[in-house]
XYZ file of C-alpha atoms in Angstrom:
468
model
C 105.328 145.353 115.269
C 106.886 142.963 112.748
C 108.697 139.887 114.192
C 112.208 138.757 112.935
C 112.664 135.461 111.223
C 115.548 134.232 108.998
C 113.896 133.715 105.664
C 110.998 134.975 103.802
C 109.779 133.775 100.834
C 107.146 136.084 99.517
C 105.037 136.499 95.995
C 104.841 132.543 95.573
C 102.165 130.252 94.291
C 102.379 127.927 97.242
C 101.669 124.430 96.943
C 100.915 123.257 100.697
C 100.047 119.673 100.038
C 98.237 120.145 103.806
C 95.530 118.153 104.384
C 93.101 120.128 102.085
C 95.239 120.386 99.367
C 95.341 124.617 99.665
C 97.033 126.544 97.175
C 97.778 130.125 97.915
C 97.996 132.558 95.394
C 100.191 135.501 96.209
C 101.821 133.405 99.195
C 104.811 134.053 101.730
C 106.290 131.613 104.023
C 108.279 132.627 106.890
C 111.446 130.493 108.351
C 112.940 130.611 111.536
C 115.936 127.945 112.298
C 114.842 125.010 110.505
C 111.191 125.341 110.394
C 108.287 126.982 108.913
C 106.634 129.429 111.226
C 104.183 131.277 108.887
C 102.620 130.714 105.757
C 99.745 132.466 104.160
C 98.968 135.621 101.632
C 102.107 137.627 101.288
C 99.974 140.801 102.554
C 99.510 138.977 105.913
C 103.102 137.157 106.001
C 104.987 140.680 105.619
C 102.838 142.285 107.754
C 103.771 140.392 110.656
C 107.265 139.291 109.588
C 110.853 140.660 108.433
C 113.980 138.742 107.535
C 117.593 139.723 106.719
C 117.128 137.161 103.824
C 114.100 137.846 101.486
C 113.320 135.652 98.277
C 110.955 137.191 95.975
C 109.049 134.281 94.145
C 106.965 136.343 91.613
C 105.952 133.995 88.747
C 106.919 130.633 90.848
C 105.637 127.902 92.278
C 106.567 126.509 95.923
C 106.398 122.959 96.606
C 107.094 120.831 99.418
C 110.533 119.218 99.085
C 109.869 115.563 97.033
C 110.825 112.169 98.947
C 113.080 109.857 97.332
C 112.546 106.673 99.554
C 114.941 104.228 98.115
C 118.391 104.309 96.269
C 121.980 103.619 96.166
C 123.777 106.895 95.920
C 127.018 105.049 95.108
C 125.856 103.721 91.771
C 126.362 107.104 90.037
C 129.619 104.883 89.771
C 127.809 102.425 87.118
C 125.538 104.673 84.954
C 125.748 103.315 81.276
C 127.195 100.196 82.257
C 125.799 96.637 81.961
C 122.563 97.823 79.783
C 119.777 95.602 78.603
C 120.513 93.144 81.342
C 118.027 91.654 83.829
C 118.424 92.266 87.579
C 120.089 89.091 88.562
C 122.791 88.991 85.658
C 122.922 92.985 86.097
C 124.056 92.617 89.829
C 126.684 89.825 89.405
C 128.208 91.856 86.204
C 128.240 95.102 87.539
C 127.183 96.305 90.703
C 129.005 93.213 92.836
C 132.522 93.979 90.831
C 132.175 97.717 91.623
C 131.211 97.076 94.971
C 134.149 94.853 95.569
C 136.975 97.441 94.719
C 135.332 100.870 95.306
C 137.258 103.229 97.337
C 135.895 105.822 100.096
C 137.298 108.673 98.018
C 135.251 107.125 95.066
C 132.094 106.187 97.120
C 132.245 110.053 98.692
C 132.540 111.657 95.067
C 129.912 109.692 93.058
C 127.346 109.493 96.310
C 127.777 113.411 96.116
C 126.896 113.547 92.689
C 123.629 111.456 93.424
C 122.496 113.677 96.136
C 122.960 116.654 94.024
C 120.836 115.093 91.382
C 118.040 114.740 93.749
C 118.471 117.932 95.153
C 118.345 119.791 91.252
C 114.927 117.678 90.698
C 113.192 118.830 93.954
C 114.066 116.055 96.464
C 115.002 117.352 99.826
C 114.896 113.925 101.753
C 116.663 110.599 100.168
C 116.719 107.265 102.088
C 120.076 105.186 100.932
C 120.307 101.646 100.884
C 123.896 101.008 101.296
C 125.238 97.955 100.335
C 126.596 95.783 102.951
C 130.338 96.867 102.929
C 132.394 95.129 105.546
C 134.959 98.500 105.234
C 133.356 101.064 107.716
C 135.320 103.735 105.709
C 133.239 103.083 102.935
C 129.765 103.637 104.897
C 131.539 106.659 106.749
C 132.355 108.144 103.206
C 128.722 107.925 102.040
C 127.140 109.353 105.158
C 129.629 112.591 104.820
C 128.254 113.018 101.099
C 124.749 113.154 102.294
C 125.936 115.705 105.236
C 127.907 117.819 103.005
C 125.328 117.913 100.128
C 122.608 119.349 102.680
C 119.917 117.579 102.019
C 117.748 115.637 104.553
C 118.619 111.835 104.780
C 118.225 108.452 106.335
C 121.184 105.854 105.747
C 120.396 102.278 105.735
C 123.204 99.807 106.546
C 122.741 96.489 104.491
C 122.901 93.019 106.240
C 124.169 90.239 103.970
C 124.969 86.789 105.591
C 124.553 84.542 102.849
C 124.832 84.482 99.422
C 128.336 83.406 98.112
C 127.063 81.078 95.537
C 124.971 83.983 93.970
C 128.019 86.197 93.377
C 128.542 88.193 96.484
C 131.729 88.964 97.083
C 133.452 88.223 100.355
C 133.605 92.031 100.982
C 130.080 92.243 101.534
C 129.237 88.985 103.181
C 129.195 89.183 106.770
C 127.767 87.296 109.957
C 124.511 89.225 110.683
C 125.360 90.022 114.510
C 128.747 91.474 113.152
C 126.974 93.589 110.413
C 124.181 94.545 113.182
C 126.789 95.686 115.708
C 128.177 98.342 113.013
C 124.952 99.334 112.095
C 124.614 100.492 115.809
C 127.713 101.926 116.081
C 126.634 103.869 112.914
C 123.452 104.608 115.035
C 125.304 105.663 117.714
C 127.663 108.283 115.790
C 125.176 109.731 113.423
C 121.756 109.804 114.148
C 121.069 113.425 114.296
C 124.115 114.608 112.723
C 123.609 117.593 110.261
C 121.786 119.591 112.813
C 118.950 116.503 112.698
C 119.168 116.116 108.873
C 120.443 112.520 109.332
C 119.563 109.265 110.853
C 120.654 105.598 110.476
C 118.158 102.668 109.253
C 118.568 98.960 108.595
C 118.235 97.226 105.415
C 118.318 93.479 104.163
C 119.559 93.212 100.435
C 117.374 90.338 99.216
C 115.724 87.224 100.358
C 118.626 84.963 98.733
C 121.225 86.845 100.575
C 119.913 86.176 104.100
C 119.764 83.051 106.483
C 116.814 82.416 108.485
C 118.533 83.375 111.940
C 119.864 86.747 110.295
C 116.050 88.013 109.424
C 115.619 87.548 113.211
C 118.362 89.126 114.250
C 117.575 92.249 112.202
C 114.179 92.381 113.824
C 115.422 91.995 117.221
C 117.935 95.008 116.553
C 115.262 97.188 115.063
C 112.963 96.937 118.100
C 115.756 97.482 120.499
C 117.058 100.474 118.677
C 113.862 102.051 116.965
C 115.727 101.462 113.636
C 113.552 101.077 110.453
C 114.320 98.317 108.137
C 114.029 98.099 104.498
C 114.459 95.403 101.831
C 114.210 94.602 98.221
C 110.890 92.395 97.890
C 109.672 90.425 95.067
C 111.587 92.714 92.274
C 111.444 89.712 90.181
C 110.046 86.067 90.482
C 113.585 84.767 91.481
C 112.902 86.013 95.189
C 110.341 83.280 95.246
C 111.823 80.661 93.636
C 114.916 80.905 96.190
C 112.959 81.364 99.087
C 110.709 78.146 98.108
C 114.251 76.430 97.524
C 115.208 77.427 100.958
C 112.286 77.202 103.218
C 109.485 75.859 101.263
C 107.501 79.115 101.223
C 107.408 82.189 99.330
C 109.391 85.505 100.433
C 106.660 87.369 102.146
C 105.257 84.460 104.307
C 109.036 83.907 105.252
C 109.149 87.863 106.390
C 106.050 87.142 108.288
C 107.517 84.154 109.906
C 110.636 85.412 110.946
C 109.074 88.357 112.495
C 110.557 90.967 110.023
C 107.151 92.486 108.741
C 105.730 95.512 110.759
C 105.013 99.001 110.292
C 108.642 99.998 110.468
C 109.200 98.356 107.262
C 109.555 99.526 103.912
C 109.290 97.259 101.050
C 111.062 97.976 97.827
C 109.768 97.102 94.620
C 106.761 94.535 95.227
C 106.422 93.822 91.630
C 105.491 90.039 91.733
C 102.588 90.116 94.573
C 100.048 87.436 95.425
C 97.013 88.145 97.114
C 98.237 86.531 100.317
C 101.394 88.611 99.966
C 99.335 91.521 99.791
C 96.923 90.565 102.468
C 100.277 89.807 104.932
C 101.300 93.359 104.268
C 98.082 94.841 105.426
C 97.843 93.095 108.064
C 101.366 94.298 109.000
C 100.654 97.846 107.873
C 103.819 97.598 105.636
C 105.125 100.557 103.504
C 105.982 100.878 99.826
C 108.749 102.070 98.076
C 107.337 102.165 94.288
C 110.546 102.562 91.572
C 108.398 102.704 88.571
C 111.653 103.611 86.222
C 113.823 101.018 87.864
C 111.462 98.142 87.360
C 110.908 99.374 83.487
C 114.349 99.894 83.006
C 115.299 96.189 84.227
C 111.962 94.653 82.586
C 110.901 93.544 85.958
C 107.172 94.059 85.492
C 105.021 96.551 87.023
C 104.210 96.597 90.716
C 100.436 96.533 91.411
C 100.508 100.098 93.201
C 97.245 101.132 92.826
C 95.990 97.833 94.551
C 98.213 98.149 97.282
C 97.216 101.674 97.719
C 93.570 100.945 97.568
C 94.195 98.203 100.205
C 95.349 101.071 102.851
C 98.869 100.899 102.391
C 101.284 103.822 102.445
C 102.886 104.554 98.968
C 105.971 106.807 98.597
C 108.276 106.868 95.491
C 111.838 106.374 94.808
C 114.258 106.412 92.069
C 116.258 103.493 92.739
C 120.266 103.792 92.086
C 121.517 105.361 88.856
C 122.666 101.818 87.781
C 119.421 100.610 87.012
C 117.660 103.921 86.528
C 120.600 106.010 84.896
C 119.624 108.864 86.784
C 118.417 110.237 90.188
C 115.573 112.357 88.717
C 112.698 112.316 90.919
C 110.690 114.707 88.635
C 111.268 111.839 85.886
C 110.084 109.381 88.435
C 106.969 111.373 89.450
C 105.822 111.221 85.951
C 106.691 107.505 85.086
C 104.985 106.571 88.496
C 101.647 107.957 87.281
C 102.214 106.616 83.522
C 103.300 102.735 84.321
C 100.240 102.214 86.345
C 97.877 103.815 83.640
C 99.258 101.880 80.948
C 99.357 98.980 83.184
C 95.953 99.201 84.138
C 95.105 100.721 80.483
C 92.961 103.563 82.954
C 94.222 107.030 82.209
C 92.399 108.106 85.602
C 93.718 105.450 87.906
C 96.583 107.950 88.940
C 95.786 111.402 88.790
C 98.695 114.125 89.094
C 97.526 114.983 92.626
C 98.096 111.425 93.537
C 101.147 111.135 92.470
C 102.335 114.365 94.244
C 100.848 112.768 97.189
C 103.094 110.041 97.144
C 106.068 111.878 96.407
C 105.473 113.995 99.410
C 103.190 112.919 101.751
C 103.150 109.468 101.101
C 107.052 109.176 101.541
C 106.942 111.145 104.636
C 104.699 108.691 105.855
C 106.775 105.695 104.895
C 109.705 107.289 106.798
C 107.933 107.792 109.544
C 108.772 111.304 109.151
C 104.800 113.142 108.810
C 105.385 115.329 111.688
C 108.493 117.068 109.733
C 108.265 116.805 106.435
C 105.850 116.310 103.206
C 103.533 119.027 103.732
C 103.703 122.855 103.982
C 102.540 124.316 107.332
C 103.639 125.635 110.336
C 105.798 123.875 112.370
C 107.035 121.764 109.730
C 110.654 121.696 108.635
C 111.640 124.122 105.865
C 112.219 122.148 103.100
C 111.059 123.265 99.940
C 111.699 123.902 96.554
C 110.690 126.883 94.115
C 110.096 125.692 90.270
C 110.070 128.504 87.599
C 107.841 127.209 84.717
C 109.298 129.527 82.068
C 110.886 126.828 79.873
C 109.541 125.512 76.374
C 108.967 121.927 78.398
C 106.886 123.411 81.095
C 104.790 126.543 79.803
C 101.925 126.970 79.436
C 100.771 126.259 82.578
C 97.152 125.702 83.633
C 97.350 123.284 86.343
C 100.486 123.692 88.505
C 100.399 120.362 89.838
C 99.833 118.668 86.660
C 102.739 120.832 85.277
C 105.185 119.444 87.945
C 104.045 115.909 87.352
C 104.120 115.664 83.653
C 105.527 118.774 82.210
C 108.665 119.847 84.631
C 112.133 119.142 84.452
C 115.235 120.068 86.333
C 116.020 122.961 84.338
C 112.292 124.274 86.100
C 113.893 123.683 89.612
C 115.619 127.361 90.579
C 115.677 127.516 94.355
C 116.006 124.353 97.079
C 115.909 125.075 100.599
C 116.316 122.321 103.363
C 116.020 122.804 106.738
C 115.711 126.601 106.170
C 119.023 126.431 104.467
C 119.162 127.758 100.743
C 121.258 125.415 99.062
C 120.689 125.850 95.662
C 119.468 129.842 94.371
C 118.807 130.644 90.424
C 119.820 127.372 89.649
C 123.276 127.198 91.204
C 124.373 125.688 94.200
C 125.363 128.167 96.944
C 127.651 125.625 99.255
C 129.625 123.680 96.402
C 131.544 123.822 93.418
C 129.515 121.703 91.026
C 131.555 121.824 88.226
C 134.634 120.891 89.941
C 132.826 117.848 91.761
C 131.288 116.627 88.443
C 134.901 116.348 86.909
C 136.626 114.908 89.689
C 133.621 112.374 89.814
C 134.110 111.584 85.973
C 137.480 110.708 86.715
C 136.804 108.355 89.649
C 134.047 106.468 87.948
C 136.319 106.087 84.681
C 139.354 104.470 86.745
C 136.556 102.442 88.876
C 135.132 100.594 85.834
C 138.551 99.981 84.967
C 139.632 98.442 87.854
C 136.517 96.555 88.295
C 136.457 95.155 84.860
C 132.861 96.558 83.750
C 134.482 98.832 81.142
C 134.338 95.270 79.051
C 130.615 95.323 79.281
C 130.393 98.476 76.912
C 129.491 98.214 73.158
C 132.138 100.062 71.547
C 130.209 102.388 69.548
C 132.384 105.291 70.315
C 134.308 106.309 73.260
C 133.372 109.597 74.716
C 135.291 110.742 77.747
C 134.347 114.412 79.038
C 137.638 114.343 80.886
């Protein structure tokens, strides 16, 4: 007798990403509620289960959803502004002015666009790193966008208690204790929202925007609440220059001294690392968010990711915000994460396609403390996955499905996306949102925002294209 479940996907090539990295030819997957209840050959699974919703995935590959463990969702607002600038100049010329005047309505629209692009590129879990806005409505707006998009996410609220001399606007500066109280209020309000798809964490912007008491306060609250901490670390040499000026020691030793480092600390970028830095990270079991495309875009350098991985540190992949990447495409990130290490090491074998996929799935899940929920396809895990149709000129022919996804696939190949058992996109069309209407509204919002923020003046007037 067959058992009834909610969703059945059959006749797929299933890349499980389990401990054995099994690939199941002509496989099927059964979903009840938000979890996978069975996975195996189509013959076995369909003999045991039936469902009112069946997806025939013949000719498609089924992958666990990718995890984008560092981005700034509202930065869809500033795509194409402030090109060719180093990061310190870029944040002061583009992102700070934008953050100072953005409205909750604009933040919602532009964050939602970023969420949809993540889904279109196979990312089903996203950790947002929201600036330390004083206006609570801005935080609520981005969180609502994450919930409405249907993806799984962690929203981190940035603590910024210094940095006025570096151009941080008053709208983003706040005593640490006050900002931390707001983060705890967000946790009380939103942890478990979206039927368990969302939780709240803490973020530290940069070392030069914090006081030592502020750093210690973040650790104290993280310990008390269980919230993770994430931080931009050593993206450029300026971090250490600033830390030396303020405290007479480099960034990572200062983080160790103030108690910030730990297995719940997700370090973003990690480009300019010394042996001593890496030793401290290893001793504290820090997790790494590798942002290859952003590091190239801003000319920040090449993070020593293969060295960090060889020392046993957990690696996850990330796009960073669209302002320092110009997209939220996790497939592009997947490819360049491998290629940047190859060129940096001058060794084409230093990152294999399987390793890059591991970073984007299992590694990201472990970094976020979600390894028991997502990142692999086995019974009991959350039903977060996507179907890739390889029949586009970019992806065909397929010889190795993992290599095809990492090096050849694009958003056009992502056909169906499921999060928590809910089909969010099918046949390349979102099932729950009017994407065309949203994109036009977001274009108008971004134009108006750039005019108010004064960032339009940064454009090289080679022509003015206005889609709406």
